[in-house]
XYZ file of C-alpha atoms in Angstrom:
426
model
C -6.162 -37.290 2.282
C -9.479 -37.375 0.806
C -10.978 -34.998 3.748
C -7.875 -32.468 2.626
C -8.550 -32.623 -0.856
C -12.432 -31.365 -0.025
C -11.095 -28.522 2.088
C -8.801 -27.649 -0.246
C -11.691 -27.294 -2.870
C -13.733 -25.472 -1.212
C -10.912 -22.620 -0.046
C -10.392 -22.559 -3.895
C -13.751 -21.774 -4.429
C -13.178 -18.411 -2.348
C -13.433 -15.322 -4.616
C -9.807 -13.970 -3.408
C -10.342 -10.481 -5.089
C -14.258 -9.588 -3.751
C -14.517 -6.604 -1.111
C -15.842 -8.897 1.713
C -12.099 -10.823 1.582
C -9.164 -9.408 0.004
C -8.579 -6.399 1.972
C -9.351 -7.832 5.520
C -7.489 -11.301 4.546
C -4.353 -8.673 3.882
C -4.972 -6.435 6.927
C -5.311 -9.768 9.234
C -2.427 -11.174 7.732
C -0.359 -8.138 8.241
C -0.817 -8.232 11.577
C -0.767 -11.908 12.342
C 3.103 -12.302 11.047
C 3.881 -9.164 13.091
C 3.318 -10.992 16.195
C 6.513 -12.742 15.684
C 8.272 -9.707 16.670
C 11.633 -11.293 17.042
C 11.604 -9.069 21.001
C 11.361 -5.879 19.440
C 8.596 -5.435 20.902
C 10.158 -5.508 24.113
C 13.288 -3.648 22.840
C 10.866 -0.562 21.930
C 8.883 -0.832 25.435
C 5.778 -1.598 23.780
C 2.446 -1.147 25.744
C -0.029 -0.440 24.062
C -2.582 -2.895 22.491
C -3.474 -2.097 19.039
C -6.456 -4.620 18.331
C -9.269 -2.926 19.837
C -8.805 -0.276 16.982
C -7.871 -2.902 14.338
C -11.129 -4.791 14.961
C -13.297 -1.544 14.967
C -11.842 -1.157 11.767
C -12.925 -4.304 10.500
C -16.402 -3.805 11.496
C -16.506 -0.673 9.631
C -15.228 -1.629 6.750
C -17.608 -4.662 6.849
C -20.926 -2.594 7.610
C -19.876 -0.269 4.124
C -19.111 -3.056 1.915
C -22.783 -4.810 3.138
C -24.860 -2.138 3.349
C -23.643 -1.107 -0.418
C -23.963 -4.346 -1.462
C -27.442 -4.866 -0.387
C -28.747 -1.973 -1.543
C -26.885 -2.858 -5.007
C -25.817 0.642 -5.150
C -23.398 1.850 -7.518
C -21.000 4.934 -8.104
C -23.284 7.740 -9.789
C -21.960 9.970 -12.424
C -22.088 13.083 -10.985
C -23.961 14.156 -14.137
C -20.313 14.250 -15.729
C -21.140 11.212 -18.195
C -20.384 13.481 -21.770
C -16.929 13.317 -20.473
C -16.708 9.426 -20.572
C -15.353 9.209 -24.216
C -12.185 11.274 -23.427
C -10.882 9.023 -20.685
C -8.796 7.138 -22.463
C -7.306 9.562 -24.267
C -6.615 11.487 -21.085
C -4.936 8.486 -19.790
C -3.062 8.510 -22.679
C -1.982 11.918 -22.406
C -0.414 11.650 -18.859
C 1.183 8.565 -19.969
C 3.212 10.826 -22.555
C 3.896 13.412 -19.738
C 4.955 10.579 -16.875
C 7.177 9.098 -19.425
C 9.053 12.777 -20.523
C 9.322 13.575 -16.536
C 10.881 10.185 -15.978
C 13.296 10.382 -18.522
C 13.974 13.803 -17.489
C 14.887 12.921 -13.666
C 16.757 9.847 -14.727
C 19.058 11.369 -17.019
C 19.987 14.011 -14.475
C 21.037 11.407 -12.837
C 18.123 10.180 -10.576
C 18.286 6.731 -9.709
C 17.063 6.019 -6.033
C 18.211 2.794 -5.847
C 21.629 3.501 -5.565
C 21.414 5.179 -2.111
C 18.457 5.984 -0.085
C 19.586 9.791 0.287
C 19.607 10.125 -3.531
C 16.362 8.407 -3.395
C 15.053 10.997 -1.123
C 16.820 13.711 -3.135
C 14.977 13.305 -6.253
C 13.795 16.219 -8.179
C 10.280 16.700 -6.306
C 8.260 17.939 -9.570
C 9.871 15.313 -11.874
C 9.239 12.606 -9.287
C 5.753 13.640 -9.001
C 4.966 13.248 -12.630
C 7.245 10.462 -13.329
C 4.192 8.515 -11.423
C 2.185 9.052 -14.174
C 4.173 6.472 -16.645
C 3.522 3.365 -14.804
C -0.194 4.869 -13.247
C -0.967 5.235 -17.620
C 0.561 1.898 -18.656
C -1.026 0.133 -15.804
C -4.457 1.407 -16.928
C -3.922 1.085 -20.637
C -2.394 -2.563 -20.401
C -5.381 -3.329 -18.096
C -7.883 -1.873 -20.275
C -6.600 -3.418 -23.201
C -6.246 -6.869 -21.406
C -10.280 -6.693 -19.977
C -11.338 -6.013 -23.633
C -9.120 -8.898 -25.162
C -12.107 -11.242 -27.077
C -9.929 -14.129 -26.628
C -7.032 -13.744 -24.217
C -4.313 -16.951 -25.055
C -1.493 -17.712 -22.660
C 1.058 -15.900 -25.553
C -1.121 -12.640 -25.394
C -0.814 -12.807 -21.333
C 2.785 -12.810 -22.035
C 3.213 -10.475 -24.100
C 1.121 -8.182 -21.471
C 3.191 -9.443 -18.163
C 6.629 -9.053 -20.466
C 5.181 -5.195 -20.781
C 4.007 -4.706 -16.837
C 8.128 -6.409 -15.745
C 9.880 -3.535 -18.051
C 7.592 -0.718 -16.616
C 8.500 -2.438 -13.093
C 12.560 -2.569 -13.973
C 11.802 1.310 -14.586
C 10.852 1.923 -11.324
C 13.120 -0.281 -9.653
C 15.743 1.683 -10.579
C 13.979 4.716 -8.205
C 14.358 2.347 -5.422
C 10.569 2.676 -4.643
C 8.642 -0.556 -3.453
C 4.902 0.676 -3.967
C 4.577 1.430 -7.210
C 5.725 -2.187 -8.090
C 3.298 -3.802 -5.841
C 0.108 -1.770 -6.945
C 1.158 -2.886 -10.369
C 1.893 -6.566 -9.403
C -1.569 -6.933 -7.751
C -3.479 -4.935 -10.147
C -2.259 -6.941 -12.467
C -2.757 -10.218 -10.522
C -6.497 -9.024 -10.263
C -7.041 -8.668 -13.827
C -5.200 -11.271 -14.873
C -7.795 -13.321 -12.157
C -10.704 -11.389 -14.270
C -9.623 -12.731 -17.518
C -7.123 -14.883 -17.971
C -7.469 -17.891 -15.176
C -9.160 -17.692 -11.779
C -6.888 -17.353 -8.942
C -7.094 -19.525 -6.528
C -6.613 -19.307 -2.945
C -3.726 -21.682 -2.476
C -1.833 -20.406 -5.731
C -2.442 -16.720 -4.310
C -0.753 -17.662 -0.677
C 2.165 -19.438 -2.601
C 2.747 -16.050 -4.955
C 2.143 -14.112 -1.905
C 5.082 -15.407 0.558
C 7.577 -15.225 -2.772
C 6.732 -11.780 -3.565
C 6.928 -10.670 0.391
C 10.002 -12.595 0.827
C 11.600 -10.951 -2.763
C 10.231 -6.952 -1.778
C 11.477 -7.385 2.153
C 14.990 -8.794 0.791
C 15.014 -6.014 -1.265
C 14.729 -3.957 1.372
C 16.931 -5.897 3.169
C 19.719 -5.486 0.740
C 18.897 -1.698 0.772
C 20.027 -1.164 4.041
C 22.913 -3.452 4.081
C 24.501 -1.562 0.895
C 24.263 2.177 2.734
C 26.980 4.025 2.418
C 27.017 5.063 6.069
C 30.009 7.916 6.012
C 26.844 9.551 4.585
C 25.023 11.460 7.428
C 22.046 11.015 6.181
C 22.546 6.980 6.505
C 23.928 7.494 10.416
C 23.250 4.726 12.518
C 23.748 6.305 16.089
C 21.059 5.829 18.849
C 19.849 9.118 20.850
C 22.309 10.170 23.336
C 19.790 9.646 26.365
C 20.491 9.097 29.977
C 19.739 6.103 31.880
C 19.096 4.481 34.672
C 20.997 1.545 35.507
C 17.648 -0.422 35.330
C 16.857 0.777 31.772
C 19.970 0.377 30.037
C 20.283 -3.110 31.566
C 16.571 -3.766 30.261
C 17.702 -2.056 27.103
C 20.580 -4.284 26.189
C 18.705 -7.704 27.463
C 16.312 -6.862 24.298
C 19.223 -6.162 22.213
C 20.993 -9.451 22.610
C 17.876 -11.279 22.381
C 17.251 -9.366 18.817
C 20.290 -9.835 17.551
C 20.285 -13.646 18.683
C 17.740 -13.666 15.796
C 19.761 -13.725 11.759
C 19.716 -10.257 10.043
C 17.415 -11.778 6.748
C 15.394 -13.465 9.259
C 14.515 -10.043 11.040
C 13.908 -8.621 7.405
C 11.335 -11.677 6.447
C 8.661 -9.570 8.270
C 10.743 -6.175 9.646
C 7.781 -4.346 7.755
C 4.683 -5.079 9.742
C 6.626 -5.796 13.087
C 7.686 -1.910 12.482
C 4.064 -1.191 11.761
C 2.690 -2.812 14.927
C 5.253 -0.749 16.713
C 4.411 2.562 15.074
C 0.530 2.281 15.341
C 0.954 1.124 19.230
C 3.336 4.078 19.497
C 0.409 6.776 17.636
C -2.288 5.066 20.557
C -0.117 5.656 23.373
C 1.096 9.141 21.714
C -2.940 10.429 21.501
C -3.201 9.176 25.035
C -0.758 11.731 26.909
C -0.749 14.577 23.839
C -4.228 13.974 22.348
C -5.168 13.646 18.756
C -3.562 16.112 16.181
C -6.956 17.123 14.777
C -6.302 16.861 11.020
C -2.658 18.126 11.132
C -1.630 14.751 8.962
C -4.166 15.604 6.289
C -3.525 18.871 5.901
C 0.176 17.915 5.619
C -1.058 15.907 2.465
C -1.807 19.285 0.606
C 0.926 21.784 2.613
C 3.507 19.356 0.721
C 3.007 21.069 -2.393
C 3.215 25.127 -0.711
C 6.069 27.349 -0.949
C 9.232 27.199 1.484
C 9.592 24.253 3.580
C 7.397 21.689 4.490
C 6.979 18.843 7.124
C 5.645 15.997 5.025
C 2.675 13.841 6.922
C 5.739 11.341 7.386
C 8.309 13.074 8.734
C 5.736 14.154 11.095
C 4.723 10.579 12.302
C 8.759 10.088 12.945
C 8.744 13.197 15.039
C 5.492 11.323 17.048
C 6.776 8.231 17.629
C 10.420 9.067 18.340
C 9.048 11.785 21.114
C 8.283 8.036 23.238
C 11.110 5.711 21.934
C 13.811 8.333 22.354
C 13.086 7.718 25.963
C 14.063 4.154 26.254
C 17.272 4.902 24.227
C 16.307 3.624 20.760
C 14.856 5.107 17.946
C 12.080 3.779 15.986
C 13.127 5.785 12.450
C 16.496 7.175 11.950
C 16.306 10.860 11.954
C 15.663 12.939 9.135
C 13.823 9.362 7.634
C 9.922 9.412 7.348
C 7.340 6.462 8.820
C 4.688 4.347 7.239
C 1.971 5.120 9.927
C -0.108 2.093 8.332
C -3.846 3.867 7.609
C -5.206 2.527 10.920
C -2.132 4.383 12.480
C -2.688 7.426 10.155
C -6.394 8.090 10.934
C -5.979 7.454 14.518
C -2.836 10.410 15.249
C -5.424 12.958 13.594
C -9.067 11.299 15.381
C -8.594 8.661 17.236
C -11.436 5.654 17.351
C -14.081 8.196 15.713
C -11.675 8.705 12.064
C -10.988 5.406 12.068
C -14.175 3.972 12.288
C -15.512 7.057 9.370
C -12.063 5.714 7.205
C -13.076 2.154 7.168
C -16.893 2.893 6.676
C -16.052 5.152 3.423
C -13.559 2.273 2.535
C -16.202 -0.326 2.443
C -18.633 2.093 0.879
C -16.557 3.302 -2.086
C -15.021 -0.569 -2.883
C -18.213 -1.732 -2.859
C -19.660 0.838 -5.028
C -17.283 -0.379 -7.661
C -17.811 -4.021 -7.333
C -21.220 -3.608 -7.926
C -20.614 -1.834 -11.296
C -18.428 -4.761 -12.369
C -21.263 -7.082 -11.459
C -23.768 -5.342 -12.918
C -22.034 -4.899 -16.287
C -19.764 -7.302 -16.638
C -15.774 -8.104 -16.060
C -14.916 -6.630 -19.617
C -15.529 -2.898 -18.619
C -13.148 -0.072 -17.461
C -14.988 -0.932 -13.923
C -12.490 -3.566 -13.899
C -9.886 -1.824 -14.077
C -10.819 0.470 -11.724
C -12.106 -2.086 -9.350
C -8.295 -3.762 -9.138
C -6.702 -0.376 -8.647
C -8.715 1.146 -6.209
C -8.800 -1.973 -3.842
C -5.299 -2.712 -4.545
C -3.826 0.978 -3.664
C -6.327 0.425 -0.918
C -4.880 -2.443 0.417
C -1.222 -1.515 0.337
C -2.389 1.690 2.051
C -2.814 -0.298 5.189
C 0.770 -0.310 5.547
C 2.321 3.358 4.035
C -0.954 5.374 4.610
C -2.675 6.858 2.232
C -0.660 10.299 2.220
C 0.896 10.824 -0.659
C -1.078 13.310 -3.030
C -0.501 11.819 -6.195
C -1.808 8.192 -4.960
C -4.649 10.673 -3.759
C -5.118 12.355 -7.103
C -4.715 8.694 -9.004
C -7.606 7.279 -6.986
C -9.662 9.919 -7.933
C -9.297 10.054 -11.234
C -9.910 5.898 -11.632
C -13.248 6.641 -9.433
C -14.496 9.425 -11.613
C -13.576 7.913 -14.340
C -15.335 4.366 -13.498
C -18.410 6.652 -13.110
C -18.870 8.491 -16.188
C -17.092 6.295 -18.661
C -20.268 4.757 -21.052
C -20.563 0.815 -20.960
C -22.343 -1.065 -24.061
C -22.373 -4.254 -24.187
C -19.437 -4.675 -22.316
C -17.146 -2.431 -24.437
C -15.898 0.580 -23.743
C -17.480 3.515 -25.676
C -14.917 6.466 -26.307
């Protein structure tokens, strides 16, 4: 007991939220509980190995964050620092327009929860700025929070009280990644100034909040209205050989053996496993797509129609599974490619290993701001976003612009913002 106790201690003592843990604890972890694939793995023929690429990626990441951090480097200003007293105020600003754009969509009657094809039928321009209500409030709260002289457990309240309504707001869009940017970000800051986090407390709130967003999901699905054909179930109509649809069904019946809110405890990193094995064994027989899922990132916002970076990684991976019978996405649905799996369809080891490197680099060029002026600076702030959007970017990719857009604001603004004695100048 005693022996337990000292363990226990010194895994507290872990800083949860530093560069050289957070990120690979979540990555590791994402792809630990998708080993218990429940056979899917077998029911989607999968061959390829995926961890060669997911410990290169590691590596990288790890040689960025230590080189930075030995150097003590930090995030220059690009000789942009007169603009530092405007940022809040510019935060401010697209607060006001996020908020008129959401209130604009949901009163014509946007509310993606209700169905997934209304969720994907939202007004694109309204959608795209609606981000900007909980992106402002996230950084004002946080801002406002770090700067707190004395933060009391009633003031933390009053701040968490604020994040849950912004939340409930997005809820009702039926989008999961907003809320958990804002739940960690939070969690981070909250870890800054409030109470340290510990590691055992962290792995408690973590398996709740995976458990609540993958029930959610869960509940998603099970509440289709499936007369819709945008919510069709039906398998492609493939032929096959008397071996392959016997091989076929086996997996089946084992997978359905399994409960339906079991399968959905960890349905999203079993799926990414699936899809990032899928991408390898794609760039084997077609090669690498040479930074067509990039470019898709910006063609998104062209004239006419557009194949989004997603829809394009359901095209990929269907090309394979639609030959066993089963497909991994439902048509006309777009796939989380995980980063690893997004870097790798457009260059294979070389991109990934460049990704991870420029991860490590930029995260640690933050950190080192924080540590160098203290927790009670905008760095903060920017520290918890940009490691947190980061880190849930190892699942959906990092492919939508506006996340893209978001991060670069937060970095240029960590940069040139003016930091005296640990207050923000503005």
């Amino acid at each position: 007991m005693k022996n337990l106790k000292e363990i226990l201690t010194k895994v507290n003592r872990i800083d949860m939220f530093s560069p050289y843990f957070f990120l690979p604890f979540i990555l590791v972890l994402y792809f630990f509980t998708s080993l218990f694939d429940w056979h899917k793995f077998e029911m989607f023929n999968i061959r390829v190995s995926i961890w060669p690429v997911l410990i290169l990626a590691l590596v990288c990441y790890y040689i960025g964050v230590y080189i930075i951090d030995k150097l003590e480097w930090t995030i220059p200003s690009f000789g942009l620092s007169f603009l530092g007293k405007y940022v809040i105020h510019f935060i401010i600003f697209l607060t006001i327009l996020g908020l008129g754009s959401y209130l604009m969509m949901i009163f014509g009657g946007g509310l993606g929860i209700s169905d997934e094809e209304n969720r994907r039928n939202l007004d694109p321009k309204l959608n795209f700025f609606s981000q900007l209500l909980w992106f402002g409030v996230l950084l004002l709260l946080s801002y406002k929070m770090i700067l707190e002289k004395k933060m009391t457990w009633k003031k933390a309240f009053v701040y968490g009280s604020i994040f849950a309504v912004v939340m409930f707001l997005f809820l009702l869009m039926g989008y999961r990644t907003p809320l958990i940017i804002m739940l960690f970000t939070g969690i981070i800051i909250f870890h800054f100034v409030v109470k340290r986090v510990k590691l055992t407390w962290f792995l408690s709130a973590l398996f709740v909040i995976a458990v609540a967003f993958s029930m959610f999901g869960f509940i998603r699905v099970l509440t289709e209205d499936t007369t819709k054909d945008f919510n069709n179930r039906d398998q492609p109509d493939v032929e096959l050989t008397v071996e392959e649809r016997e091989r076929l069904l086996t997996a089946e019946q084992k997978v359905n053996l399994t409960p339906k809110w079991m399968l959905a405890l960890n349905e999203v990193s079993v799926t990414g496993h699936i899809v990032l094995s899928k991408i390898i064994e794609y760039t084997q027989k077609e090669d690498t797509l040479n930074g067509e899922i990039h470019r898709g990132i910006f063609n998104t916002i062209l004239p006419g129609e557009q194949i989004s970076p997603r829809m394009k990684v359901t095209e990929v991976v269907n090309s394979l599974s639609v030959e066993g019978g089963k497909f991994i996405t439902r048509e006309s649905r777009t796939t989380t490619p995980t980063f690893i799996g997004q870097l790798f369809l457009d260059g294979g080891y070389l991109l990934v290993a460049i990704g991870f490197l420029l991860y490590g680099v930029l995260i640690s060029l933050i950190y080192n701001k924080v540590k160098q002026v203290g927790i009670r600076s905008f760095h903060s702030v920017a520290y918890a976003f940009v490691i947190t959007v980061f880190t849930v970017s190892m699942h959906t990719g990092l492919l939508d612009l506006i996340f893209i857009l978001m991060l670069g604001f937060v970095i240029i603004a960590s940069s040139v913002i003016k930091t005296d004695r640990n207050r923000l100048q503005y």
